[in-house]
Each structure stands twice: as C-alpha cells, then as structure tokens.
PDB file of C-alpha atoms in Angstrom:
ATOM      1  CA  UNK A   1    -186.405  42.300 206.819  1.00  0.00           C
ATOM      2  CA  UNK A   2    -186.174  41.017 210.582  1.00  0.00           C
ATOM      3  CA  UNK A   3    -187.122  37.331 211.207  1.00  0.00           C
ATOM      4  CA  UNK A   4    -189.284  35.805 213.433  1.00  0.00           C
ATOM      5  CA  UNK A   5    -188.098  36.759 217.006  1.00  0.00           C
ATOM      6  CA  UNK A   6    -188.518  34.120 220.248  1.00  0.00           C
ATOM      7  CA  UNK A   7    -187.863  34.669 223.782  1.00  0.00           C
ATOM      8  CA  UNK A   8    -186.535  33.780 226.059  1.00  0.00           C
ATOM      9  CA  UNK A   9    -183.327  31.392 224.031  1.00  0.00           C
ATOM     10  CA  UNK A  10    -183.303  29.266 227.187  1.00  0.00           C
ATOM     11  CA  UNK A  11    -185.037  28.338 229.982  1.00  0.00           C
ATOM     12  CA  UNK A  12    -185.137  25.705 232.879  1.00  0.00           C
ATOM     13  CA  UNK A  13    -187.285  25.083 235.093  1.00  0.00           C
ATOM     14  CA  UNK A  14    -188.498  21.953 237.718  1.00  0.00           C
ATOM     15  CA  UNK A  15    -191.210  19.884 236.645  1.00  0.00           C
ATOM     16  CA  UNK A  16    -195.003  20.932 237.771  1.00  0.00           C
ATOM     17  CA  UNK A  17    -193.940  24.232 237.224  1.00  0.00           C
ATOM     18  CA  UNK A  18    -195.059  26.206 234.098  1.00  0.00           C
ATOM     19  CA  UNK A  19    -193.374  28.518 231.399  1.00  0.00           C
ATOM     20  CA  UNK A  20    -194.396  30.471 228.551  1.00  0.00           C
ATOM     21  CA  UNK A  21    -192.538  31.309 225.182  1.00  0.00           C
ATOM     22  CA  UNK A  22    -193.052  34.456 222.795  1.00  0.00           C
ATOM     23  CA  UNK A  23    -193.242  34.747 219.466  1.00  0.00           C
ATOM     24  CA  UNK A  24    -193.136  37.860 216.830  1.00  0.00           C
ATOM     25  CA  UNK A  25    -193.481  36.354 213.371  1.00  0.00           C
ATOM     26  CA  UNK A  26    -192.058  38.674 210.380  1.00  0.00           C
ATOM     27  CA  UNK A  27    -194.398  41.673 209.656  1.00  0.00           C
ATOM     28  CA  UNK A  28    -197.272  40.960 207.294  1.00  0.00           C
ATOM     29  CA  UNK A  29    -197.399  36.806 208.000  1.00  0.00           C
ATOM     30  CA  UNK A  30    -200.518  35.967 208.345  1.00  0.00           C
ATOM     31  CA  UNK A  31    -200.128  32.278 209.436  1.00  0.00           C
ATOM     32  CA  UNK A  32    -197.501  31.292 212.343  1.00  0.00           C
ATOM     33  CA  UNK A  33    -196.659  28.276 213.316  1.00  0.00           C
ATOM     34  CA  UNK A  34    -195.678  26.005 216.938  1.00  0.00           C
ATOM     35  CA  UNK A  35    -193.783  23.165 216.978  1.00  0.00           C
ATOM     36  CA  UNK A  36    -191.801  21.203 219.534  1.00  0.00           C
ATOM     37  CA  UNK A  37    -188.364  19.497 218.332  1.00  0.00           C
ATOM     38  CA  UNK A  38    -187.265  16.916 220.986  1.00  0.00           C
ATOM     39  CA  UNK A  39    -183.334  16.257 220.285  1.00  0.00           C
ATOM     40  CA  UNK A  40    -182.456  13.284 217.217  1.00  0.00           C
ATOM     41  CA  UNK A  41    -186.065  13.912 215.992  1.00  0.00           C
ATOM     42  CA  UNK A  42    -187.598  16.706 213.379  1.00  0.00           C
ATOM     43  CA  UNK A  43    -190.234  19.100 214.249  1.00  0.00           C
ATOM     44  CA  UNK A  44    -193.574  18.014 215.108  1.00  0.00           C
ATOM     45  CA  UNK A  45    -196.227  20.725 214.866  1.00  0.00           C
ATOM     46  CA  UNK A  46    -198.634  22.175 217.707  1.00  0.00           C
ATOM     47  CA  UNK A  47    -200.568  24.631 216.643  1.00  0.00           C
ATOM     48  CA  UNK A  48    -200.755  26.776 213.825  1.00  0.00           C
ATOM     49  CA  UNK A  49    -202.516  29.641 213.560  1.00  0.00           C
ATOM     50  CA  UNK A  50    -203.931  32.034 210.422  1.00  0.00           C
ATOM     51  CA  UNK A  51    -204.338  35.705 211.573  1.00  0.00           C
ATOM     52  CA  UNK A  52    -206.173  35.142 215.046  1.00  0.00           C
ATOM     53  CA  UNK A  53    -208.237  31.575 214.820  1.00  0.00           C
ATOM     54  CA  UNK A  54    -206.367  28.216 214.928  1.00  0.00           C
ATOM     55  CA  UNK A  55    -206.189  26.055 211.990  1.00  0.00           C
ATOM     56  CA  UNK A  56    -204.982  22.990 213.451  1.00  0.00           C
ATOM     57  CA  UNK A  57    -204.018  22.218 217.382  1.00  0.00           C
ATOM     58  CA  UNK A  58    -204.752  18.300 216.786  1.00  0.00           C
ATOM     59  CA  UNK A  59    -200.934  17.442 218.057  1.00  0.00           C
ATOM     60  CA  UNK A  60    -201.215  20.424 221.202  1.00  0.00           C
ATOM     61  CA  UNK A  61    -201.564  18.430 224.501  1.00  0.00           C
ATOM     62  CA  UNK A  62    -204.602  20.922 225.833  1.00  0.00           C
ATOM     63  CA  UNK A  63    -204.367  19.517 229.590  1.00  0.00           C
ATOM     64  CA  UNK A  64    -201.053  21.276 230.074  1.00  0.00           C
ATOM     65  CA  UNK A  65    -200.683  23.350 227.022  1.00  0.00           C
ATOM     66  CA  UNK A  66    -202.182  26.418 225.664  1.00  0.00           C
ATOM     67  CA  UNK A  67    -201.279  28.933 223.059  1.00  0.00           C
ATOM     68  CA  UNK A  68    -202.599  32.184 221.702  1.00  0.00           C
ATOM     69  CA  UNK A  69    -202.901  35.092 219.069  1.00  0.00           C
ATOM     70  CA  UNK A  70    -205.157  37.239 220.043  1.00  0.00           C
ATOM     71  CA  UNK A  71    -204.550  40.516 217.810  1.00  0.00           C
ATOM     72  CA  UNK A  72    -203.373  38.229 214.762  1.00  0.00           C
ATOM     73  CA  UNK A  73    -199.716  39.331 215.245  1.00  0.00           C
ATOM     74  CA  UNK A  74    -197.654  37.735 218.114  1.00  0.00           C
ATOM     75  CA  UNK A  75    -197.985  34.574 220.177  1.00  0.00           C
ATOM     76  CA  UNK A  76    -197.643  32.749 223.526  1.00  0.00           C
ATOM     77  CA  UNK A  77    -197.529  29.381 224.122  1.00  0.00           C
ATOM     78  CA  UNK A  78    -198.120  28.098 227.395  1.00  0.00           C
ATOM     79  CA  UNK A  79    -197.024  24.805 229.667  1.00  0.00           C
ATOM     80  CA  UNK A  80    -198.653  24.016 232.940  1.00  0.00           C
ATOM     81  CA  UNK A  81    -197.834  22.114 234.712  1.00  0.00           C
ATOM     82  CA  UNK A  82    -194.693  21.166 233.150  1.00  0.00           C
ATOM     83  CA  UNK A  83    -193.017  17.458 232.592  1.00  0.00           C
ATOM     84  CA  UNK A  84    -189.715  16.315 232.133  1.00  0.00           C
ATOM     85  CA  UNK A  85    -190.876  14.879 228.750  1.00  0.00           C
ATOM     86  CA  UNK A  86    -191.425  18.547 227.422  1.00  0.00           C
ATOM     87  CA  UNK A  87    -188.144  19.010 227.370  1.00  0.00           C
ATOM     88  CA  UNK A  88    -187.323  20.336 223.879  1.00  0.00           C
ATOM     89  CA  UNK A  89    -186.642  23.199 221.751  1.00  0.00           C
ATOM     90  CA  UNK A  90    -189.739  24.980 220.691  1.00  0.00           C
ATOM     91  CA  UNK A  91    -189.598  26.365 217.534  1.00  0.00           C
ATOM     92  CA  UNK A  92    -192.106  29.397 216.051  1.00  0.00           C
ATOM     93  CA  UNK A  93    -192.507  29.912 212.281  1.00  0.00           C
ATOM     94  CA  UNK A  94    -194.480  31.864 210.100  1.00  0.00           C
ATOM     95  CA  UNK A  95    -195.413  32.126 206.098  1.00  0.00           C
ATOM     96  CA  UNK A  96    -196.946  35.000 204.625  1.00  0.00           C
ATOM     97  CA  UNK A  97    -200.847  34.231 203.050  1.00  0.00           C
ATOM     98  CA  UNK A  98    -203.324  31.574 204.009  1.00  0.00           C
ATOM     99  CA  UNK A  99    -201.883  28.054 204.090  1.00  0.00           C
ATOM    100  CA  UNK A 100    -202.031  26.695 200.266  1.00  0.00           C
ATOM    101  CA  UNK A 101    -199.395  23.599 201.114  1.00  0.00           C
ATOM    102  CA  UNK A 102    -196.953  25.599 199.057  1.00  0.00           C
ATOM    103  CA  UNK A 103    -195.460  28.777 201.211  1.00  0.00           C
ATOM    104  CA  UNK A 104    -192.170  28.810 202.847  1.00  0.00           C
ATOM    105  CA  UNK A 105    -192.358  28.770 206.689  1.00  0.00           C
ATOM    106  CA  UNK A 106    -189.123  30.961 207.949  1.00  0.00           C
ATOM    107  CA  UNK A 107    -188.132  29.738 211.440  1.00  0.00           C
ATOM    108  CA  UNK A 108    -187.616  31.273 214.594  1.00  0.00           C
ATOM    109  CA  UNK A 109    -184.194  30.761 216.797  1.00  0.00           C
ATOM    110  CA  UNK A 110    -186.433  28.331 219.245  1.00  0.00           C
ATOM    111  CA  UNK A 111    -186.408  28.267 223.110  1.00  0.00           C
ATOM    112  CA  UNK A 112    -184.241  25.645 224.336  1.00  0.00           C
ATOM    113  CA  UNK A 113    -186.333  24.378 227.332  1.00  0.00           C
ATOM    114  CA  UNK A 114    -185.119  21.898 230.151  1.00  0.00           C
ATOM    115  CA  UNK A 115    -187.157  20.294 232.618  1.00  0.00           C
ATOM    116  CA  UNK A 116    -185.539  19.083 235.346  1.00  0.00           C
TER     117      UNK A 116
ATOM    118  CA  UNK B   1    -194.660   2.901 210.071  1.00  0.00           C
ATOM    119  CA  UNK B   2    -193.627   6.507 209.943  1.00  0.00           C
ATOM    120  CA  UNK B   3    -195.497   9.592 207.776  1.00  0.00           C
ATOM    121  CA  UNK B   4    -192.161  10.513 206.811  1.00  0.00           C
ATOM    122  CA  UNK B   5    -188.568   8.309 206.795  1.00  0.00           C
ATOM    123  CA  UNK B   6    -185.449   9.178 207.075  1.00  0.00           C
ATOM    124  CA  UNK B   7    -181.599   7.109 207.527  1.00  0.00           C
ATOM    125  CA  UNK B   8    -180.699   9.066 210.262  1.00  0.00           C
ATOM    126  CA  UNK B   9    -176.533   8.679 209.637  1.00  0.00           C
ATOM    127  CA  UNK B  10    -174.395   9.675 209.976  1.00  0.00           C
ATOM    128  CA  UNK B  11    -173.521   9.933 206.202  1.00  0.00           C
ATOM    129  CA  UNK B  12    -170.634  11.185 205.518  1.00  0.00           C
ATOM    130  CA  UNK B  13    -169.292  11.961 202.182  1.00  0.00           C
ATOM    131  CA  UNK B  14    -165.705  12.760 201.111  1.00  0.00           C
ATOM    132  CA  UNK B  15    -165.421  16.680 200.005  1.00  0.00           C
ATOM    133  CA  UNK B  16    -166.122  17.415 196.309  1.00  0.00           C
ATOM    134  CA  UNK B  17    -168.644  14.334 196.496  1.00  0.00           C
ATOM    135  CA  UNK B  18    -171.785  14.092 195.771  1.00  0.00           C
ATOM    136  CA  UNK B  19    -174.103  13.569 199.010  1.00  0.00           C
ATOM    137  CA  UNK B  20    -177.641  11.772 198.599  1.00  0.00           C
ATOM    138  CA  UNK B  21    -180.390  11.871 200.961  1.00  0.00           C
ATOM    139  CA  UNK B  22    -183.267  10.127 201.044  1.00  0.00           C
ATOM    140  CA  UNK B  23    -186.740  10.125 202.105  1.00  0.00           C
ATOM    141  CA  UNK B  24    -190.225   7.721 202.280  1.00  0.00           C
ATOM    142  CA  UNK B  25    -193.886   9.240 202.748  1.00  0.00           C
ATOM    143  CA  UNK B  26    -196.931   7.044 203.592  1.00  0.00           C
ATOM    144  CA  UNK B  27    -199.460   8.829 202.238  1.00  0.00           C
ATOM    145  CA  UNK B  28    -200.044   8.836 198.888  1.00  0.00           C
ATOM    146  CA  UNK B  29    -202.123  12.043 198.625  1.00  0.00           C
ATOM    147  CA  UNK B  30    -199.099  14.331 199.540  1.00  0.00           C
ATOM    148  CA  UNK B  31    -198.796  17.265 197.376  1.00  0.00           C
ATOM    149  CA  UNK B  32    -195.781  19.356 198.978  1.00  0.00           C
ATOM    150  CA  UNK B  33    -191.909  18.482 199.628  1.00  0.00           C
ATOM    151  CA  UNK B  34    -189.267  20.206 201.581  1.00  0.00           C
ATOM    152  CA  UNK B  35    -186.366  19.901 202.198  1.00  0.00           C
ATOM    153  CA  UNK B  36    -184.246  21.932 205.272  1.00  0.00           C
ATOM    154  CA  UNK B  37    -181.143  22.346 206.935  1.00  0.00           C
ATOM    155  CA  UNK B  38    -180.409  22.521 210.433  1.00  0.00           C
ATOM    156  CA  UNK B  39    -177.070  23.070 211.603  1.00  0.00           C
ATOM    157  CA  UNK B  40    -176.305  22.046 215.252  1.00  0.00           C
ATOM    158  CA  UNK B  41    -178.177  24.221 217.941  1.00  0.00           C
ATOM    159  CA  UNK B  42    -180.002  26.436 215.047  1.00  0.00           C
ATOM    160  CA  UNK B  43    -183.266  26.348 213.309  1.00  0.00           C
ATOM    161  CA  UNK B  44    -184.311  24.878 210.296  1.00  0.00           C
ATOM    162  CA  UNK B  45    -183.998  26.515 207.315  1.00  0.00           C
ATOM    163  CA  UNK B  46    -185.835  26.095 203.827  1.00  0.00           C
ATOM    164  CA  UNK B  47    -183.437  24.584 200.851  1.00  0.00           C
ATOM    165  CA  UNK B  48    -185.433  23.096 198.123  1.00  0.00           C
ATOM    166  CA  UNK B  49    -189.365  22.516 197.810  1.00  0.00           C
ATOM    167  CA  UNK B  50    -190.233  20.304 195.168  1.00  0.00           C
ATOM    168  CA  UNK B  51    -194.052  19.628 194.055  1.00  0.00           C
ATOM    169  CA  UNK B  52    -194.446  18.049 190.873  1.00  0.00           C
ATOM    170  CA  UNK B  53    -192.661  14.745 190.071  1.00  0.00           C
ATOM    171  CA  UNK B  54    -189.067  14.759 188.054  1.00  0.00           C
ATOM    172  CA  UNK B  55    -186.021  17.159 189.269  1.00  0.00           C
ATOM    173  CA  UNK B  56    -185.381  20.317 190.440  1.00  0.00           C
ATOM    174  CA  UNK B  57    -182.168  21.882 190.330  1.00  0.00           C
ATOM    175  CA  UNK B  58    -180.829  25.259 192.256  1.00  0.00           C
ATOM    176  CA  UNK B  59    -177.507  25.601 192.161  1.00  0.00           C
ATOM    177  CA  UNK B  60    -175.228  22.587 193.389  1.00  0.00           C
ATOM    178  CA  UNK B  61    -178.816  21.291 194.698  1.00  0.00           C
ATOM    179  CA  UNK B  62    -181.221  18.845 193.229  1.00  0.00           C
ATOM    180  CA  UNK B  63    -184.336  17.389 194.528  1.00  0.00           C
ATOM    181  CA  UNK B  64    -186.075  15.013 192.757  1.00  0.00           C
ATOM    182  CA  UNK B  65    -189.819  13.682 193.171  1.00  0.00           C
ATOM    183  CA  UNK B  66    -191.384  10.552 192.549  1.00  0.00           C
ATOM    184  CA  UNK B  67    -194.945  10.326 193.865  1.00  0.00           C
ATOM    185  CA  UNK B  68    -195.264   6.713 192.379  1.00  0.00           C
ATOM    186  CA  UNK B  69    -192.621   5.409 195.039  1.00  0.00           C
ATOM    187  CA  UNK B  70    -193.213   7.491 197.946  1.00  0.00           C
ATOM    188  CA  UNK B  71    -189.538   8.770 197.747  1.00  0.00           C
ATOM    189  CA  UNK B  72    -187.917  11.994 197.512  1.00  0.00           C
ATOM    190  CA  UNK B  73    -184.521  12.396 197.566  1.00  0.00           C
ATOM    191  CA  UNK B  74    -181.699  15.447 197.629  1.00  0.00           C
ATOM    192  CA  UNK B  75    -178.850  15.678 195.916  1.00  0.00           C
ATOM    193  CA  UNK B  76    -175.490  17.915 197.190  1.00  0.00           C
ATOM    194  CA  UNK B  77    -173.012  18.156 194.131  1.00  0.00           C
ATOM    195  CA  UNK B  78    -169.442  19.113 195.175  1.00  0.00           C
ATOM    196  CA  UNK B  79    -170.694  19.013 198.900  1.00  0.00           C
ATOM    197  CA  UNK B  80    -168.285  21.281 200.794  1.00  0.00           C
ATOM    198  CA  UNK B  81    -167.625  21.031 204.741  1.00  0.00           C
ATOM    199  CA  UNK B  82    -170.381  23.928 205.325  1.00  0.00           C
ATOM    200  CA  UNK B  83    -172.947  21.494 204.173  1.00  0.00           C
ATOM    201  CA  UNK B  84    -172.310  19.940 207.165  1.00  0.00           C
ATOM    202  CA  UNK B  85    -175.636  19.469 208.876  1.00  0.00           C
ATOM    203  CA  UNK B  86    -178.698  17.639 209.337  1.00  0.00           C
ATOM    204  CA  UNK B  87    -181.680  17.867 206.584  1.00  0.00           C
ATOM    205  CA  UNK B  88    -184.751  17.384 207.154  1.00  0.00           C
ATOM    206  CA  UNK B  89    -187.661  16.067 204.836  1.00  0.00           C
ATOM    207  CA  UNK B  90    -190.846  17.635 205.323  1.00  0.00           C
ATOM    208  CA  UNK B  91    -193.998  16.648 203.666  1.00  0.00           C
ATOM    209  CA  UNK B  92    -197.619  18.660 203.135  1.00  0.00           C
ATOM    210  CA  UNK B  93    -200.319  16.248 202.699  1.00  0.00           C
ATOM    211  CA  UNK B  94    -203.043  18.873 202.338  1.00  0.00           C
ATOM    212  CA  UNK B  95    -203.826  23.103 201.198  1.00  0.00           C
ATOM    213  CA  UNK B  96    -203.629  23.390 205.020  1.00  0.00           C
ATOM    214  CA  UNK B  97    -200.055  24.338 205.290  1.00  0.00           C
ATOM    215  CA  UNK B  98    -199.413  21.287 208.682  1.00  0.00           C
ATOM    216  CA  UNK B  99    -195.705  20.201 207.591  1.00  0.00           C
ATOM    217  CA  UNK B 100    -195.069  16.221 209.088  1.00  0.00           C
ATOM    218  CA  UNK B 101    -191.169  16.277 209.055  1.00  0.00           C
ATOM    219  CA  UNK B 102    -188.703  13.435 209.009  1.00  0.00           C
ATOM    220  CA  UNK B 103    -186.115  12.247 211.746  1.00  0.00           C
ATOM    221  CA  UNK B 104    -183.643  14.049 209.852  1.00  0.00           C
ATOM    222  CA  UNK B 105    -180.248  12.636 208.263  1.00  0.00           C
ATOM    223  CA  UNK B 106    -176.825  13.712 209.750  1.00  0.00           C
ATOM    224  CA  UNK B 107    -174.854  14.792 206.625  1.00  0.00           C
ATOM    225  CA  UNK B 108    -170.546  15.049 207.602  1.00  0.00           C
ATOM    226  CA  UNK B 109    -168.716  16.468 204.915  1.00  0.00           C
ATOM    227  CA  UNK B 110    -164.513  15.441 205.673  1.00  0.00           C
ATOM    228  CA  UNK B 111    -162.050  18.161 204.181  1.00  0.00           C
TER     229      UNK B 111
END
C-alpha cells in the first residue's frame, strides 16, 4: 500500500513570495490532515479536511494561507505572501473514516520549506 | 501552560535500559493518547495509542494512562540504539480527530 506522497521535499524561496505544497493521501482516506512542524517543536495542525469540506482550519493563518480538496482526494496548501517565520516542515497526513478521536493518522515525508 | 508537556532532553539511557518518557495534558476531557517517533529529518510515525486508563503493552513497549493526573507516560524495555529518536505525545481532546502534540523528548540510546 503506497503512503501519503508530498511534493516538492524542499523548497526555498525569499520572503513575500508564495509557494504551494501537494499532497496525495493513501487511497480510500477520507480525512487528511495539514500541519506545520517548526524545528525543536511537535506538529501543530492547520487544517484538516474529511472528503472535500474542512473540519477544522481554527490554527490556518487565512491572510496568507489557503488550502484545498476539491474532489475529496488530493490537496494544496497555499502561502502568500510568504514570511521568514513560515519556515518549517509541512507535514500532510491522512486516516481512513470520519474523525472518531481514535484512527491512526499515517504521515507524509513533509516539505522542508526555507524562507529566506 | 501548555495543552501538552514534554522534558525535551536529551535523555539518554544506557543500552539494554529501560527508557521513560513522560507527558502532562491540561485538559481534563481528553479521550485519545499517542505516542510517535520521529527520527531526525523524517516524519512522525504512530507507536502506541492508549485510551482507557492502566497499561498497554506491545512488544518491548508500554504506555500507560492515568486520566486522574494528566500524565501519560512510555516505556522502552531493552531500548536498543535504533530507538534513537524523538517521541512525541499527542493528545485528542474530542471525536473530531485535531491531534495537539507535545514538544517532543530527545531519546539517545549509547551502545
């Protein structure tokens, strides 16, 4: 069974610019998650998403980012304009049936992003 | 004060040891515990989950859960140098599936 695929690994850029990341959870997941990992800290989540609607984007700063699913199967998430705080790793991760507090989440390989 | 706590480490444990890792939650109405590994430069990955208070054991793993003191803790038996990582405690408050993780605690296993 293939994992959940991200792209690109890495990715630097200057700051006001922006950048997307992709996302291709594993087959049949119906919820997939974003979260950001800043370096010495866990993840914090974004967004998370169940098939195409968004369950929670309370943590998602909405001025500069964005993030959809629009056919319930892969996502984008979006930064624009970039800062040199959103340097991170962004990590994708997705669990099979509607959130119940108890499913695993299987992780993505992340996007290593630096802001410079 | 943090959702979730973590000593961040180092902690390093002589092999054949037994490593213990601990971990605070604020709110009282969690229902779901994780814990995960991350080794440098890779993603997390899923070890234990724990949801009901007492132990859990799977394999040289044990988690154990009380929702009295806000703590959950893992235990490595005979850690080896793979273990060699940072885990992180993660923490469902809710049925909506929104995991609040921990700093994370630097585990160093010495041959």
């Amino acid at each position: 069974e293939a994992g959940v695929a991200q792209s690109p690994r890495y990715k630097i850029i200057e700051k006001r610019q922006s950048v997307a990341f992709w996302c291709n959870p594993i087959s049949g997941h119906a919820t997939l998650y974003w979260y950001q990992q800043i370096l010495g800290q866990g993840p914090k989540l974004l967004i998370q998403f169940q098939n195409n609607g968004v369950v929670d984007d309370s943590q998602l700063p909405k001025d500069r980012f964005s993030a959809e699913r629009l056919k319930g199967v892969d996502s984008t998430l979006k930064i624009q304009p970039a800062k040199l705080e959103d340097s991170a790793v962004y990590l994708c991760a997705s669990s099979l049936g509607p959130s119940t507090g108890q499913e695993t989440q299987y992780f993505g390989p992340g996007t290593r992003l630096l802001v410079l | 004060q943090k959702e979730v706590e973590q000593n961040s480490g180092p902690l390093s444990v002589p092999e054949g040891a037994i490593a213990s890792l601990n971990c605070t939650y604020s709110d009282r109405g969690s229902q779901s515990f994780f814990w995960y590994r991350q080794y440098s430069g890779k993603s997390p990955e899923l070890i234990m989950s724990i949801y009901s208070n007492g132990d859990k054991e799977d394999g040289r793993f044990t988690a154990q859960l009380n929702k009295a003191s806000q703590y959950v803790s893992l235990l490595i038996r005979d850690s080896q140098p793979s273990d060699s990582a940072t885990y992180l405690c993660a923490v469902n408050r809710n049925q909506g599936g929104k995991l609040i993780f921990g700093q994370g605690t630097e585990l160093s296993v010495k041959p």
